[in-house]
XYZ file of C-alpha atoms in Angstrom:
658
model
C 57.494 105.680 142.096
C 58.074 107.020 138.538
C 54.966 107.775 136.791
C 53.061 105.596 134.057
C 52.975 108.872 131.645
C 49.916 107.140 129.876
C 48.788 110.238 127.689
C 47.692 107.402 125.334
C 44.747 109.412 123.868
C 46.724 111.369 121.233
C 49.671 109.367 121.094
C 51.887 111.698 119.265
C 56.141 111.066 119.079
C 57.311 112.471 122.434
C 59.208 115.625 121.020
C 62.954 114.833 121.631
C 64.558 118.254 123.091
C 67.925 118.248 122.628
C 71.004 121.110 122.854
C 72.498 122.385 119.825
C 75.909 122.066 119.077
C 77.951 123.884 121.887
C 80.586 126.063 121.103
C 82.643 128.705 123.445
C 84.528 131.539 123.863
C 88.178 131.597 125.194
C 88.211 131.620 128.820
C 92.056 133.794 129.832
C 92.766 131.216 132.754
C 95.947 131.848 134.145
C 97.581 129.012 135.570
C 95.911 128.985 139.231
C 97.768 128.228 142.155
C 95.883 127.377 145.709
C 94.345 129.802 147.978
C 94.766 128.744 151.271
C 92.340 129.209 154.281
C 93.250 131.568 156.934
C 94.759 129.664 159.804
C 95.581 126.874 157.596
C 97.964 124.109 158.772
C 98.621 122.993 155.046
C 102.337 123.527 153.720
C 102.898 126.964 152.606
C 101.911 128.331 149.125
C 105.385 127.870 147.752
C 103.760 124.338 146.876
C 100.520 125.431 144.949
C 97.764 123.030 144.150
C 98.254 123.214 140.216
C 95.421 123.034 137.666
C 94.965 119.773 135.400
C 96.554 121.603 132.524
C 99.683 120.105 130.231
C 101.519 116.974 130.771
C 103.889 117.767 133.470
C 101.067 116.874 136.104
C 99.737 113.508 133.980
C 97.081 115.300 132.394
C 95.195 115.714 128.663
C 93.425 118.099 126.902
C 89.662 117.743 125.506
C 88.360 120.214 123.087
C 84.944 120.793 123.838
C 82.479 123.148 122.095
C 80.219 125.669 123.969
C 77.102 127.694 122.924
C 77.222 131.595 123.632
C 74.249 133.513 122.959
C 75.597 137.184 122.310
C 72.891 139.750 120.779
C 70.517 137.099 119.236
C 73.955 135.736 117.318
C 75.349 132.036 118.251
C 79.119 132.609 118.012
C 81.241 129.198 117.627
C 84.498 129.404 119.529
C 86.806 126.921 121.088
C 88.090 126.215 124.468
C 89.973 123.554 125.850
C 88.414 121.466 128.871
C 91.064 120.603 131.248
C 90.499 117.123 132.174
C 92.568 114.579 134.119
C 92.437 111.151 133.098
C 90.551 108.833 135.142
C 92.786 106.021 136.503
C 90.891 102.925 138.190
C 90.296 103.613 141.673
C 88.831 102.431 144.442
C 89.785 104.524 147.355
C 92.266 107.201 147.516
C 95.223 106.788 150.116
C 94.652 109.334 153.093
C 96.311 111.899 153.490
C 97.176 114.030 156.809
C 99.364 116.428 158.300
C 102.328 115.816 160.760
C 103.289 118.371 162.904
C 105.159 120.266 160.694
C 102.100 120.550 158.382
C 104.201 117.993 155.878
C 101.632 115.492 154.068
C 101.533 111.849 155.292
C 100.343 109.107 153.081
C 98.461 106.240 154.689
C 97.388 102.703 154.138
C 95.171 102.470 151.248
C 91.485 101.800 152.832
C 88.220 100.485 151.661
C 84.429 102.341 151.990
C 82.835 100.265 154.667
C 79.742 102.330 155.113
C 76.667 103.373 152.887
C 75.888 106.847 151.344
C 73.618 108.710 153.868
C 71.959 110.227 150.896
C 73.127 113.748 149.602
C 73.106 112.268 145.880
C 69.857 110.331 146.220
C 68.346 113.284 148.013
C 67.257 111.179 150.587
C 69.031 113.868 152.957
C 66.607 116.754 152.322
C 67.759 120.442 151.643
C 66.820 121.279 155.307
C 69.413 118.839 157.151
C 72.244 121.125 154.669
C 73.547 124.187 156.046
C 76.546 126.542 155.109
C 78.219 129.204 156.845
C 77.841 131.506 153.444
C 76.581 131.282 150.034
C 77.147 133.188 147.070
C 74.000 132.835 145.836
C 70.566 130.774 146.209
C 71.892 128.648 143.352
C 74.709 127.773 144.996
C 73.485 127.205 148.071
C 74.356 124.559 150.690
C 71.257 122.233 148.732
C 73.543 122.068 145.923
C 76.236 120.936 147.394
C 75.371 117.007 146.363
C 77.716 115.135 144.434
C 76.868 114.750 140.968
C 74.563 117.472 141.057
C 74.498 119.157 137.601
C 74.324 122.903 136.877
C 72.395 124.917 134.080
C 74.005 126.263 130.869
C 73.907 129.683 132.637
C 75.835 130.458 135.840
C 74.068 132.656 138.325
C 70.416 130.734 137.469
C 68.516 128.841 140.493
C 70.073 125.485 139.648
C 73.979 125.806 139.568
C 76.594 123.015 140.135
C 77.686 123.449 143.580
C 77.775 124.779 147.078
C 79.999 127.640 146.912
C 80.790 130.020 150.044
C 81.312 133.750 149.562
C 84.778 134.811 148.511
C 85.455 137.236 151.775
C 84.273 133.898 153.922
C 87.588 133.343 155.847
C 86.358 130.102 157.459
C 84.021 128.312 155.064
C 81.895 125.154 156.269
C 79.180 122.824 154.800
C 77.432 121.013 157.444
C 75.351 117.967 157.271
C 72.533 116.857 159.528
C 71.997 113.010 159.334
C 69.115 113.652 161.993
C 70.143 111.490 164.354
C 73.531 109.365 165.667
C 75.511 107.758 162.422
C 79.106 106.527 162.197
C 80.784 108.878 159.696
C 83.429 106.827 158.035
C 84.355 109.037 154.960
C 83.612 111.833 152.366
C 83.681 112.082 148.602
C 84.326 115.002 146.943
C 83.540 116.773 143.683
C 84.331 120.634 142.533
C 81.709 122.856 141.072
C 80.145 121.747 137.836
C 80.393 124.505 135.302
C 80.690 125.172 131.903
C 82.585 128.723 132.643
C 84.191 128.447 135.499
C 86.762 126.309 137.477
C 86.079 125.884 141.072
C 87.076 123.377 143.393
C 88.631 122.754 146.930
C 92.219 120.910 147.064
C 92.302 120.192 150.814
C 89.482 120.093 153.855
C 89.286 119.521 157.645
C 86.352 117.363 159.165
C 84.567 118.274 162.247
C 81.439 116.796 164.378
C 79.049 117.660 166.774
C 75.876 116.237 168.451
C 74.379 119.495 169.224
C 75.744 121.737 166.142
C 77.168 123.898 169.302
C 79.978 121.950 170.283
C 82.475 120.428 167.736
C 85.293 118.233 167.889
C 87.723 117.265 164.585
C 88.974 114.251 162.994
C 93.000 113.571 164.340
C 95.721 112.478 162.873
C 96.831 108.808 164.612
C 100.207 109.948 164.313
C 100.524 113.372 165.283
C 97.135 114.122 167.545
C 96.582 116.789 165.387
C 93.157 118.044 163.219
C 93.620 115.702 159.797
C 93.828 117.453 156.788
C 92.025 115.860 153.639
C 93.127 116.114 149.995
C 90.303 117.019 148.086
C 90.220 117.540 144.236
C 92.448 118.167 141.491
C 89.493 118.825 138.671
C 85.851 119.859 139.073
C 84.515 116.395 138.163
C 86.462 113.310 139.245
C 84.977 111.912 142.486
C 87.762 111.730 145.282
C 87.289 109.453 148.383
C 88.741 109.974 151.832
C 88.040 107.466 154.857
C 88.391 109.010 158.151
C 91.373 107.855 160.519
C 88.837 106.523 163.173
C 85.039 106.568 162.702
C 82.981 109.069 164.389
C 79.760 108.582 166.211
C 77.539 111.988 166.064
C 74.638 113.177 164.416
C 76.087 116.232 162.321
C 78.771 116.858 160.441
C 81.340 119.582 158.653
C 83.810 120.062 155.778
C 85.911 122.973 156.519
C 87.826 123.990 153.447
C 91.478 125.004 153.876
C 92.528 125.670 150.256
C 91.117 125.698 147.048
C 92.325 126.769 143.631
C 93.554 130.310 143.383
C 91.358 132.588 141.494
C 88.504 130.506 142.172
C 86.033 130.047 145.280
C 85.490 127.052 147.774
C 83.092 125.239 146.414
C 82.210 121.490 146.507
C 79.744 118.849 145.839
C 79.751 115.841 148.726
C 78.455 112.383 149.987
C 78.916 111.395 153.219
C 79.353 107.942 154.085
C 77.434 106.568 157.237
C 76.574 103.685 159.189
C 73.599 103.338 161.478
C 74.141 102.977 165.175
C 71.567 101.953 167.461
C 70.259 104.336 170.306
C 69.788 102.650 173.557
C 68.299 106.259 174.951
C 65.528 106.601 172.412
C 66.231 110.115 172.273
C 66.232 110.582 168.705
C 63.328 109.346 165.957
C 63.773 105.994 164.735
C 65.745 106.043 161.097
C 63.936 104.780 158.511
C 64.881 101.431 157.386
C 65.212 100.475 153.526
C 64.422 96.997 152.641
C 62.075 94.603 150.894
C 59.912 91.481 151.960
C 60.999 89.853 148.496
C 63.667 87.384 148.805
C 65.523 89.082 146.102
C 69.425 89.144 144.578
C 69.716 93.199 145.879
C 73.184 93.895 144.677
C 74.931 95.027 141.603
C 75.771 92.650 139.071
C 78.692 92.898 136.351
C 78.329 91.320 132.998
C 79.347 87.752 134.533
C 77.205 88.159 137.181
C 74.057 89.075 135.381
C 74.609 86.414 132.906
C 74.791 83.955 135.973
C 71.568 85.372 137.411
C 69.325 85.328 134.044
C 71.062 81.795 134.072
C 69.449 80.841 137.271
C 65.950 82.129 136.856
C 65.490 80.232 133.343
C 66.358 76.960 135.413
C 64.342 77.774 138.093
C 61.589 78.261 135.216
C 62.391 76.585 132.691
C 58.856 77.104 131.052
C 58.229 80.443 131.118
C 61.606 81.859 130.136
C 64.141 81.595 127.061
C 67.226 83.892 127.351
C 68.381 84.757 123.655
C 70.635 87.335 122.381
C 70.165 90.475 119.981
C 73.986 90.961 118.647
C 76.959 91.843 120.694
C 78.530 95.234 122.131
C 81.617 97.041 120.426
C 84.110 94.785 122.653
C 81.900 91.638 121.899
C 79.643 91.483 125.198
C 76.425 89.751 124.100
C 73.410 91.795 124.228
C 71.143 89.121 126.323
C 67.319 89.629 126.242
C 65.080 87.354 129.276
C 61.653 86.206 127.313
C 59.120 85.833 129.826
C 55.793 84.246 128.521
C 53.681 80.754 128.944
C 54.941 79.821 125.251
C 58.392 81.031 125.176
C 60.052 81.264 121.632
C 56.976 82.011 119.217
C 54.764 84.809 118.857
C 50.795 83.537 119.531
C 48.449 85.144 117.727
C 46.487 87.860 119.279
C 49.234 88.184 122.074
C 50.837 91.275 122.372
C 54.622 91.792 122.867
C 55.797 93.786 125.191
C 59.441 94.979 126.311
C 61.795 97.076 128.882
C 65.030 98.252 127.964
C 67.733 99.606 130.587
C 71.347 100.003 130.635
C 71.442 103.083 127.565
C 73.859 104.853 129.772
C 76.267 101.890 131.183
C 76.735 104.454 134.309
C 72.598 104.392 134.777
C 72.619 101.123 136.901
C 69.230 101.380 138.278
C 67.317 100.146 135.282
C 69.758 97.576 134.952
C 68.947 96.093 138.623
C 65.155 96.740 138.389
C 64.894 94.469 135.543
C 66.957 91.842 136.928
C 64.967 92.127 139.954
C 61.603 92.097 137.976
C 62.605 88.834 135.886
C 63.622 87.249 139.537
C 60.187 88.198 140.871
C 58.023 87.067 137.844
C 59.586 83.699 137.941
C 59.230 83.598 141.818
C 55.466 84.874 141.826
C 54.644 82.365 139.096
C 55.685 79.609 140.548
C 53.674 80.949 143.590
C 50.528 81.039 141.645
C 50.017 84.960 142.149
C 47.141 85.524 139.642
C 48.498 88.688 138.636
C 51.780 87.536 137.359
C 50.176 84.604 136.165
C 48.135 86.637 133.840
C 50.721 88.999 132.764
C 52.735 85.822 131.809
C 49.734 84.138 130.022
C 48.357 86.914 128.275
C 51.707 88.719 126.999
C 54.950 88.149 126.305
C 57.738 90.021 128.038
C 60.936 91.030 126.551
C 63.539 92.462 129.444
C 67.201 93.439 127.874
C 68.855 94.534 131.467
C 71.771 96.250 129.439
C 72.099 97.848 126.252
C 75.475 99.108 126.560
C 77.465 96.332 128.400
C 80.902 98.010 127.774
C 80.059 101.140 129.268
C 78.326 99.292 132.082
C 81.734 97.501 132.898
C 83.505 100.700 133.298
C 81.172 102.068 135.775
C 80.926 99.223 137.517
C 84.579 98.854 138.291
C 84.552 102.518 139.284
C 82.047 101.878 142.141
C 78.855 103.543 143.091
C 80.381 106.867 144.641
C 83.474 107.026 142.733
C 82.094 106.649 138.807
C 80.974 110.472 138.541
C 78.412 111.678 136.189
C 79.961 111.078 132.804
C 82.345 107.639 133.104
C 80.931 104.713 131.637
C 77.875 106.986 130.215
C 78.882 106.104 126.478
C 80.152 102.855 124.572
C 83.408 101.566 124.255
C 83.602 103.925 120.826
C 82.573 107.039 123.048
C 79.016 107.079 121.004
C 76.074 108.340 123.059
C 73.512 105.829 122.413
C 70.998 107.806 123.763
C 71.261 110.219 120.665
C 72.654 107.656 118.269
C 69.277 106.309 116.680
C 68.340 108.198 113.583
C 65.893 111.335 113.877
C 62.943 110.256 111.648
C 61.092 113.657 113.903
C 62.284 116.543 111.376
C 61.428 114.225 108.600
C 58.060 113.972 109.378
C 57.560 117.473 110.465
C 58.927 118.982 107.304
C 56.602 117.129 105.368
C 53.358 117.614 107.447
C 54.387 121.237 106.870
C 54.382 120.475 103.169
C 51.183 118.644 103.545
C 52.717 115.260 102.190
C 51.593 113.371 105.099
C 49.739 110.819 105.122
C 49.154 110.589 100.878
C 53.036 110.994 99.746
C 54.762 110.379 102.957
C 53.429 107.968 105.693
C 52.851 108.279 108.985
C 54.109 105.438 110.524
C 57.091 102.970 110.078
C 59.201 106.286 108.258
C 62.439 104.185 106.505
C 65.560 104.945 107.830
C 67.136 108.305 105.994
C 69.841 107.383 103.548
C 72.827 109.066 105.326
C 72.065 106.719 108.398
C 72.126 103.640 106.195
C 75.929 104.404 104.544
C 78.762 101.729 105.568
C 80.772 104.855 106.964
C 77.802 106.029 109.248
C 78.756 106.205 112.646
C 76.334 103.350 114.181
C 77.090 101.598 117.010
C 76.884 97.881 117.150
C 74.521 98.069 120.013
C 72.096 100.675 118.170
C 72.058 98.749 115.215
C 70.971 95.537 116.929
C 67.939 96.977 119.058
C 66.709 98.521 115.444
C 67.005 94.903 113.904
C 65.263 93.992 116.974
C 62.360 96.224 117.044
C 62.064 94.764 113.190
C 61.822 91.453 113.959
C 59.341 91.400 116.665
C 55.748 93.249 116.420
C 56.308 95.169 120.209
C 53.189 97.166 120.980
C 54.304 98.581 124.186
C 57.513 99.453 125.339
C 59.921 101.705 128.203
C 63.158 102.648 128.252
C 64.836 102.918 131.610
C 66.489 105.360 130.998
C 67.525 106.782 126.848
C 65.729 109.161 123.621
C 64.873 106.582 121.091
C 61.341 106.791 121.901
C 60.395 108.746 118.962
C 62.465 106.672 116.636
C 60.712 103.521 118.196
C 57.261 105.275 117.825
C 57.905 106.528 114.126
C 59.937 103.472 112.447
C 57.754 100.677 114.264
C 54.191 100.097 115.893
C 55.477 100.401 119.518
C 54.267 103.339 121.379
C 57.523 103.878 124.138
C 58.156 106.189 126.341
C 61.320 107.169 128.480
C 61.374 106.946 132.372
C 63.773 108.859 134.460
C 64.474 106.672 137.550
C 66.447 108.364 140.234
C 68.706 111.041 140.628
C 71.536 108.505 141.734
C 72.491 107.346 138.393
C 74.622 104.600 140.596
C 72.984 103.783 143.620
C 74.652 101.833 146.243
C 73.361 98.313 146.685
C 72.077 98.841 150.428
C 69.276 101.581 148.332
C 68.204 98.960 145.828
C 65.681 97.051 147.970
C 63.649 100.563 148.673
C 64.156 101.618 144.870
C 62.543 98.257 144.301
C 59.759 98.609 146.381
C 59.437 102.343 144.774
C 59.389 100.867 141.411
C 58.122 97.389 141.212
C 54.024 98.576 141.408
C 55.027 100.758 138.457
C 56.648 98.338 136.657
C 53.762 95.845 136.573
C 51.131 98.328 135.662
C 52.836 99.610 132.920
C 52.822 95.817 131.419
C 49.155 95.827 131.660
C 48.499 98.931 129.844
C 49.020 96.859 126.693
C 45.040 95.676 127.405
C 44.041 99.448 126.857
C 42.424 99.878 123.306
C 41.399 97.456 120.673
C 42.892 94.526 119.550
C 42.192 91.830 116.462
C 43.216 89.855 113.228
C 42.550 91.011 109.236
C 41.749 88.297 107.232
C 41.245 87.482 103.596
C 37.139 86.780 103.590
C 37.751 84.081 101.219
C 40.781 81.961 102.710
C 40.065 83.282 106.351
C 43.894 83.950 106.434
C 45.444 86.712 107.851
C 46.908 89.342 106.044
C 50.396 90.612 106.961
C 51.036 94.406 106.831
C 47.480 95.360 106.790
C 47.171 99.491 107.832
C 44.946 100.048 110.927
C 44.198 103.818 110.739
C 41.789 105.511 113.212
C 39.691 108.712 112.701
C 41.389 111.943 114.141
C 44.710 110.168 114.802
C 47.617 110.920 112.855
C 49.370 107.949 113.163
C 48.576 104.157 111.921
C 49.761 100.836 112.520
C 50.309 97.816 110.561
C 49.233 94.088 111.400
C 52.253 91.603 112.111
C 52.453 88.027 110.026
C 49.455 86.384 110.869
C 47.316 89.314 110.448
C 46.718 90.318 114.624
C 46.975 93.900 115.641
C 47.025 96.157 118.240
C 46.052 99.406 118.601
C 46.380 101.566 122.244
C 43.558 104.027 122.547
C 42.092 105.353 125.773
C 37.751 104.853 126.623
C 35.691 106.324 123.806
C 33.965 105.768 120.143
C 36.486 105.151 117.110
C 35.863 104.812 113.264
C 38.630 102.201 112.548
C 39.847 101.263 108.536
C 41.421 98.559 107.712
C 43.302 98.259 104.579
C 45.696 96.426 102.229
C 46.832 96.396 98.902
C 44.756 94.086 96.746
C 42.192 94.561 98.550
C 38.883 96.643 99.391
C 39.171 98.417 102.832
C 36.859 98.429 105.445
C 36.031 100.944 108.037
C 33.848 99.869 111.295
C 32.977 101.449 114.689
C 35.145 100.256 117.770
C 34.196 100.647 121.229
C 36.618 101.058 123.753
C 35.404 100.696 127.149
C 36.612 101.001 131.251
C 36.344 97.236 131.261
C 39.778 95.828 131.244
C 41.059 93.812 128.374
C 41.235 95.271 124.556
C 38.005 95.289 123.027
C 38.168 92.821 119.941
C 38.025 94.837 116.691
C 38.480 92.405 113.998
C 38.501 92.985 109.842
C 37.475 90.587 106.702
C 38.938 92.307 103.752
C 37.788 91.356 100.185
C 40.078 91.227 97.075
C 39.546 93.419 94.388
C 38.603 92.182 91.217
C 41.800 92.718 89.711
C 43.836 90.951 92.225
C 41.518 88.174 92.156
C 42.142 87.684 88.260
C 45.564 87.879 88.733
C 45.879 85.189 91.428
C 43.346 82.812 89.372
C 45.566 83.611 86.230
C 48.707 82.770 87.543
C 47.507 79.491 89.277
C 45.485 78.699 85.541
C 42.140 78.475 87.430
C 38.786 78.806 85.631
C 37.634 82.667 86.202
C 34.221 82.406 88.365
C 30.945 83.806 86.851
C 30.954 86.583 89.430
C 33.942 87.905 88.832
C 33.720 87.912 85.172
C 30.196 90.214 85.378
C 32.458 92.410 87.569
C 34.889 92.682 84.997
C 32.882 93.290 82.508
C 31.038 95.839 84.439
C 34.569 97.569 84.884
C 35.494 97.524 81.394
C 31.940 99.250 80.586
C 32.713 102.273 82.989
C 36.061 102.667 81.578
C 34.381 102.551 77.555
């Protein structure tokens, strides 16, 4: 379960940590060939596996910039990162060896078993072993699909398992802890800024006791099958076994790898559970949920259909609306859930969940689709907790902020999408870094002593560069910003992305970023357990909007609400403002606070507000009196007679001035 991150006392904007513009030294990489393990049955080295360079093998080039720090100086150079195009693939044809050692292609197959859990960490570190490792940071526990390395090679968090260079028979072993039906393997090379390392072919062996092993055989020849692996570091390659094997242990034995490199790989194992009639092994944990919800991945059409079904099932508490369109024209749909959908109720806070900022991070999207189903179902059943949520607040759920990116990732599938494919929108913009930087603007003003008298500590305006016609701002980003401005959100969580600072400094809304899973695109069979892991936290976080003070700022004479009045709390350098009807919410932890309400044309009022440990916001209302100048302006504008009390106050003010 993700933590609630409720450090609400200080309410300082979260610090956005980002890596500077990377730069790189030129790495002289000679055209690599394939290194063959001793005893390999592959074709001889006259047919080496080539790296993804040039156009002859259908590859393309991209320029990346990498930061190199040397003697306290940042040297910016260019290097060509060689990448291979990523065609739409659901499974790679199986390649095996004939008795003569040549490669044979079998028919295309689809994966039938779910992942064992290397990427999602359901397979723990102690279940992974290897023949050798170059270092601890390149140990077997790092041989997980899509694992990422740090900026420096040789640290504790490198980007693959790598055997020692002198290891003549390298292998990576996985202990499933009980018998399973192994059906396939997905591999990648080493994730590294500095090196190219990947395995180009491997064999697979199985065991029930880790001592006696047998191999996966080629149907036609009866020889050990040799599977084609990778031709670049990042593209996941799936191989299905000629015949699924029931065993407890599985080994991957690299046969050839990039010449000049090392046998390095990241992997996921596909395996189905099997029954154990003799009860010799401990019962495998079952992933599941008792909630009858739609546990599967939804593309754009399926998502829209599901949201429509929820709306039809609960028409009195739901409303679907769009906040804009993606670059390719897909609508950014929001599900609103409240006892009075479609309208802001006085004193009722607005909260939101946003998911899918990175299109390939699918778990947040599915959790929000599950949440809207759950809230509808439990409301109809009369669940008191859900009923209170929907009657005391207005909930907005945006499951897919980047639908274009998600469609790309969805077509690849959960195990083949890789770490980056589908992350950006269709324009290639990372929405995570596309919101305006308001932090620097505020920090510089604070250093110059300009906050809050000259520069406000809240509702910072957009920088000029950000509003220019040629500014690189994605349509998805613009849509969310306008959405923030239209609705007086109080609390938000982004599952996952860095717009939390922007939300806090540009609007009233306190927002946190939630990192959900090590697996960006988990398999469908893991969704029930992920829902159970996060369900209570999703509800509890919404309930935090009740913490603090809330009230209405009104005109003392007319008793009408005052919009855009400023609510300041002594000791907290961040103010909030009232909504159109004068209502406001200020998240605070228990304690005594001096709170000041002010508005243009009114005398400010300060009062003490005590926040207790009791559930629910503490009422803290204000009545503001117009200044004499403002009252006179309004009376003169309407042609009304000036009352005696106002006349006397104006005369006293003139006397002081003279």
